[in-house]
Amino acid sequence: MRTTITLPRPDDWHLHLRDDAMMRAVLPATARHFARAIVMPNLVPPVVTGAQATSYRARIMAALPDGMTFEPLMTLYLTEDTDPDDVAAAHAEGLIAAVKLYPAGATTNSASGVRDFDRIRPVLERMAEIGCPLCVHGEVTDPGVDIFDREAVFIDRVLDPIRRATPDLRVVMEHITTADGVDYVKSADTGLGATITTHHLVINRNHILAGGIRPHYYCLPVAKREKHRLALRAAATGGDARFFLGTDSAPHTDANKLSPCGCAGCFTAPNTLPILAHVFEQEDALDRLEGFASRHGAEFYRLPVNGDTITLTKGTPEPGPARIDTPDGVVTVFDPGFDLAWRVAD
Ligand code: DOR
Ligand code: ZN
């Protein structure tokens, strides 16, 4: 039985760092284990222009504790008014790694997102030309579509038409939650990848709703039926380079989670790697953790794999970290429902 794994230092290809005091509280959890992360732009107000991304990047670097290294890979929040020249300039100077598409109203702070997908055509064409990837929150917001079907309907109604109209656009389907998402990614030869979160490998919708409602498991896209979780596990652990880790670690205070209209998001940055080692071991795929966490995303984004390494060791199972205190209030860490035997060595 293996009790040690050494990997090139992993990256997180989908992360919410927030801003101000919350950012200062959560950033060390990511920087401790990950070299780089694709940083989501859904602040209030959102990070829409290159100038805003420059200043957000500077705030992240200023919040990084002394002695820690971390490279934020910035993104722009796509709106119907996004200027293709601004995107091209930010991409050319190496400031942004991607642009993020939120359908308006799909999730936290998405009010400025896109309603009319025809209006973003010029910017998508420009991105295809310059090789700037589009990260997609893949859910329709049509109130007539059941929330558990919103990813599958998005693929048919929005994503596939975009990809047909702009075949050279490189797209990451963020945080896929369904077998439909897995199949769609596999159906494309090039230019399409997907991130998978840690929590969607662990929970299905029963964990949220059966035997009492558990707000800390509520995120978007919401976890689906067990057959979908199994499809995600097969995709993540199967060695296919089109699938890579994006935690979607999304801190909210308990006050905002445990409310009559609670926020969506699971905070997984502190315990993601031990949970992933557990999942990959269960699937008899520990040797594939390196691809999922450290290699496939870098390949998709055309970046070098990190030169340094981290080591995970297996010991006595113990409960993981339960919470962090922030000046805004307590943030509960995702509870995988099992003790953690794997630990990241110092
Ligand atoms: O659960 C989620 N939380 N999903 C998202 O798409 C956004 C995120 C957040 O920002 O809290
Ligand atoms: Zn997210």
XYZ file of C-alpha atoms and ligand atoms in Angstrom:
358
model
C 0.000 0.000 0.000
C 1.297 3.442 -0.936
C 1.800 5.889 1.919
C 3.616 8.701 0.106
C 2.998 10.525 -3.154
C 5.126 13.329 -4.544
C 3.617 15.514 -7.268
C 4.683 18.592 -9.180
C 3.090 21.403 -7.151
C -0.613 21.499 -8.136
C -2.549 24.449 -9.555
C -6.177 25.375 -8.966
C -7.824 26.180 -12.310
C -10.915 27.802 -10.736
C -10.793 29.733 -7.473
C -12.672 32.507 -5.661
C -10.311 34.653 -3.619
C -12.737 37.525 -2.879
C -11.192 40.811 -1.726
C -10.099 42.768 1.355
C -10.293 41.007 4.742
C -11.840 37.820 3.346
C -9.088 37.531 0.757
C -6.391 37.995 3.371
C -8.016 35.235 5.453
C -8.422 32.648 2.665
C -5.427 33.270 0.394
C -2.870 31.433 2.605
C -4.903 28.212 2.418
C -4.476 28.172 -1.357
C -0.907 29.496 -1.468
C 0.198 26.823 1.022
C -0.526 24.003 -1.451
C -0.973 25.494 -4.927
C 1.495 27.340 -7.141
C -1.064 29.139 -9.317
C -4.790 29.613 -9.581
C -7.231 30.960 -12.112
C -8.822 33.726 -10.068
C -12.516 34.325 -10.645
C -13.574 37.920 -11.360
C -17.016 37.915 -9.670
C -16.247 40.630 -7.145
C -18.725 43.398 -6.395
C -18.319 45.262 -8.705
C -16.882 42.632 -11.061
C -13.405 42.705 -12.613
C -14.392 43.765 -16.104
C -11.442 45.683 -17.559
C -7.729 45.102 -17.833
C -7.146 48.051 -15.511
C -9.373 46.471 -12.854
C -7.557 43.136 -13.217
C -4.191 44.893 -12.773
C -5.348 46.452 -9.554
C -6.988 43.227 -8.255
C -3.761 41.345 -8.995
C -1.780 43.911 -7.012
C -4.179 43.546 -4.058
C -3.741 39.754 -4.141
C 0.047 40.033 -4.170
C -0.077 42.546 -1.304
C -2.236 40.128 0.713
C 0.209 37.240 0.307
C 1.980 36.574 3.616
C 5.766 37.028 3.676
C 7.609 33.911 2.622
C 4.763 32.471 0.528
C 4.829 32.326 -3.249
C 1.738 32.213 -5.440
C 0.890 33.298 -8.958
C -2.649 34.562 -9.545
C -3.786 33.958 -13.128
C -6.260 36.729 -13.697
C -9.551 36.625 -15.597
C -11.939 39.255 -16.917
C -15.665 39.113 -16.322
C -17.360 39.122 -19.711
C -20.220 41.575 -20.161
C -22.230 42.555 -23.205
C -20.115 45.741 -23.300
C -16.675 44.128 -23.034
C -14.267 45.781 -25.439
C -12.394 43.219 -27.594
C -9.354 45.548 -27.739
C -9.151 45.694 -23.950
C -9.250 41.874 -23.743
C -6.602 41.571 -26.462
C -4.312 44.083 -24.718
C -4.671 42.372 -21.310
C -3.962 39.001 -22.909
C -0.978 40.298 -24.914
C 0.686 41.752 -21.828
C 0.267 38.423 -20.000
C -2.090 39.932 -17.431
C -5.045 37.624 -18.033
C -5.138 33.900 -18.650
C -8.827 33.721 -19.610
C -12.165 35.504 -19.803
C -15.109 34.270 -17.736
C -18.649 33.971 -19.049
C -21.433 34.090 -16.477
C -24.965 33.931 -17.823
C -26.725 36.829 -16.054
C -28.262 35.617 -12.804
C -26.681 32.144 -12.873
C -24.794 32.438 -9.600
C -23.155 34.635 -6.950
C -22.528 38.164 -8.258
C -23.514 37.352 -11.825
C -25.985 40.202 -12.331
C -23.648 41.895 -14.839
C -23.314 38.693 -16.849
C -24.533 37.979 -20.351
C -28.208 37.915 -21.382
C -27.896 38.097 -25.159
C -25.157 35.787 -26.366
C -25.154 37.376 -29.839
C -23.770 40.535 -28.297
C -20.546 38.837 -27.196
C -19.801 37.375 -30.619
C -17.167 39.983 -31.597
C -15.202 39.494 -28.400
C -15.367 35.693 -28.702
C -14.074 35.929 -32.269
C -11.198 38.093 -31.118
C -10.401 35.662 -28.299
C -10.346 32.789 -30.790
C -7.895 34.757 -32.944
C -5.504 35.528 -30.105
C -5.843 32.151 -28.326
C -7.404 33.485 -25.130
C -9.537 30.772 -23.475
C -13.135 31.301 -22.400
C -14.118 29.885 -19.003
C -17.828 29.149 -18.891
C -20.318 28.894 -16.061
C -22.480 26.410 -17.921
C -26.027 26.818 -16.660
C -29.052 28.388 -18.290
C -30.996 30.781 -16.116
C -34.405 30.259 -17.730
C -36.789 29.911 -14.763
C -38.714 27.341 -16.784
C -35.744 24.951 -16.717
C -35.385 22.776 -13.627
C -32.227 23.616 -11.700
C -30.995 20.024 -12.006
C -31.243 20.233 -15.825
C -29.620 23.613 -16.311
C -26.173 22.326 -17.250
C -27.421 19.876 -19.873
C -29.735 22.498 -21.396
C -26.902 25.063 -21.463
C -24.767 22.716 -23.530
C -27.482 22.396 -26.188
C -28.849 25.921 -26.195
C -25.768 28.056 -25.592
C -22.412 26.300 -25.545
C -22.659 24.127 -28.605
C -23.949 27.006 -30.790
C -21.069 29.221 -29.541
C -18.504 26.537 -30.325
C -19.971 25.912 -33.779
C -19.980 29.635 -34.574
C -16.447 30.114 -33.213
C -14.701 26.770 -33.729
C -11.222 28.072 -32.850
C -12.308 29.408 -29.472
C -10.705 27.446 -26.645
C -13.270 26.764 -23.927
C -13.164 25.455 -20.364
C -16.474 24.198 -19.031
C -16.095 25.134 -15.393
C -17.141 22.844 -12.535
C -19.028 20.263 -14.576
C -21.586 18.346 -12.527
C -23.199 15.916 -14.958
C -22.530 12.920 -17.167
C -23.835 15.161 -19.977
C -20.956 17.577 -19.319
C -18.423 14.733 -19.281
C -19.784 13.330 -22.549
C -19.819 16.717 -24.231
C -16.178 17.365 -23.337
C -15.213 13.923 -24.595
C -17.025 14.555 -27.869
C -14.616 17.366 -28.786
C -11.210 16.603 -30.269
C -9.465 19.827 -29.362
C -10.077 23.150 -27.716
C -12.462 21.982 -24.994
C -11.572 21.103 -21.420
C -13.414 20.977 -18.125
C -12.643 21.619 -14.515
C -14.057 19.359 -11.830
C -14.337 20.416 -8.197
C -13.324 18.380 -5.199
C -16.758 18.544 -3.633
C -18.600 17.286 -6.726
C -16.449 14.140 -6.536
C -17.683 13.570 -2.977
C -21.313 14.667 -2.656
C -24.494 14.084 -4.599
C -27.802 15.872 -4.116
C -28.868 13.578 -1.276
C -26.038 14.968 0.813
C -27.651 18.405 0.526
C -31.273 17.475 1.005
C -31.832 14.092 2.662
C -32.222 13.903 6.431
C -32.123 17.691 6.891
C -30.940 20.517 4.685
C -27.191 21.121 4.727
C -26.424 24.616 3.505
C -22.668 24.057 3.528
C -23.124 21.550 0.674
C -25.097 24.012 -1.428
C -23.110 25.349 -4.359
C -23.711 26.129 -8.000
C -24.010 24.239 -10.175
C -25.821 22.241 -7.513
C -24.670 18.639 -6.987
C -26.732 16.169 -9.024
C -27.775 12.486 -8.798
C -25.317 9.765 -7.813
C -24.891 8.560 -11.420
C -23.512 12.000 -12.297
C -21.085 11.994 -9.373
C -19.834 8.607 -10.554
C -19.355 9.957 -14.085
C -17.326 12.857 -12.664
C -15.190 10.481 -10.619
C -14.510 8.346 -13.676
C -13.576 11.441 -15.694
C -11.307 12.917 -13.003
C -9.516 9.685 -12.195
C -9.443 8.266 -15.727
C -6.290 10.024 -16.924
C -7.998 11.991 -19.730
C -6.099 15.287 -20.088
C -9.283 17.196 -20.915
C -10.298 17.062 -17.235
C -8.449 18.979 -14.533
C -8.837 20.326 -11.019
C -10.695 23.575 -10.417
C -11.787 23.638 -6.802
C -14.312 26.475 -7.124
C -13.411 27.023 -3.467
C -15.899 29.778 -2.652
C -15.803 31.147 0.893
C -18.917 32.648 2.436
C -19.400 33.427 6.110
C -21.670 31.115 8.088
C -24.054 34.038 8.519
C -24.439 34.204 4.747
C -24.676 30.420 4.300
C -27.056 29.695 7.184
C -29.759 32.066 6.108
C -33.253 31.786 4.605
C -31.628 32.607 1.249
C -28.174 31.162 1.710
C -25.210 31.776 -0.584
C -23.862 29.104 -2.937
C -20.342 27.859 -2.424
C -18.162 25.249 -0.729
C -14.884 26.318 0.871
C -12.459 23.545 -0.023
C -9.085 25.237 -0.353
C -7.691 24.010 2.995
C -8.473 20.292 2.571
C -8.770 19.735 -1.185
C -5.547 17.797 -1.689
C -6.093 15.320 1.197
C -9.666 14.735 -0.030
C -8.498 14.205 -3.601
C -5.857 11.712 -2.485
C -8.600 9.810 -0.639
C -10.871 9.814 -3.717
C -8.124 8.779 -6.136
C -7.015 6.030 -3.754
C -10.595 4.742 -3.528
C -10.669 4.604 -7.324
C -7.312 2.813 -7.377
C -5.941 5.748 -9.366
C -3.400 7.426 -7.073
C -0.925 7.470 -9.945
C -3.360 9.659 -11.913
C -3.682 12.366 -9.285
C -0.615 14.032 -10.758
C -2.278 14.460 -14.155
C -5.505 15.816 -12.710
C -4.002 18.183 -10.135
C -0.629 19.144 -11.603
C -0.396 18.556 -15.359
C -3.586 18.615 -17.428
C -4.585 22.181 -16.578
C -1.131 23.541 -17.311
C -1.194 21.768 -20.672
C -4.593 23.236 -21.541
C -3.498 26.751 -20.570
C -0.157 26.247 -22.375
C 1.846 26.944 -19.248
C 4.797 24.989 -17.874
C 4.181 22.351 -15.226
C 5.473 23.658 -11.889
C 9.106 22.840 -11.180
C 8.820 22.252 -7.440
C 6.924 19.432 -5.750
C 4.666 18.655 -2.831
C 4.450 15.407 -0.926
C 1.345 13.806 0.553
C 1.760 11.196 3.252
C -0.771 8.738 4.620
C -1.196 8.324 8.356
C -3.907 7.831 10.952
C -7.243 9.236 9.734
C -8.155 12.443 11.525
C -10.892 15.035 11.098
C -9.869 17.815 8.722
C -9.915 21.528 9.523
C -13.472 22.591 10.433
C -13.445 26.357 10.091
C -11.398 29.462 9.711
C -12.050 32.716 11.517
C -12.100 35.857 9.430
C -12.795 39.469 10.395
C -16.106 39.081 8.524
C -17.084 35.985 10.526
C -16.543 32.224 10.566
C -16.102 30.366 7.283
C -16.865 26.652 7.510
C -14.527 24.334 5.631
C -16.129 21.674 3.410
C -16.761 18.471 5.381
C -16.163 15.469 3.104
C -17.939 13.163 5.549
C -14.831 11.095 6.280
C -11.634 11.566 8.245
C -8.521 12.447 6.303
C -5.653 9.976 6.256
C -3.625 11.919 3.697
C -1.745 15.041 4.722
C 0.359 17.499 2.807
C 3.854 17.277 4.278
C 5.404 20.593 5.397
O -21.148 27.778 -5.649
C -20.684 28.728 -6.259
N -20.130 29.784 -5.614
N -20.744 28.717 -7.582
C -20.390 29.787 -8.314
O -20.495 29.726 -9.512
C -19.955 31.044 -7.654
C -19.420 30.780 -6.324
C -19.244 32.035 -5.485
O -18.709 33.012 -5.996
O -19.622 32.016 -4.322
Zn -16.805 29.518 -9.269
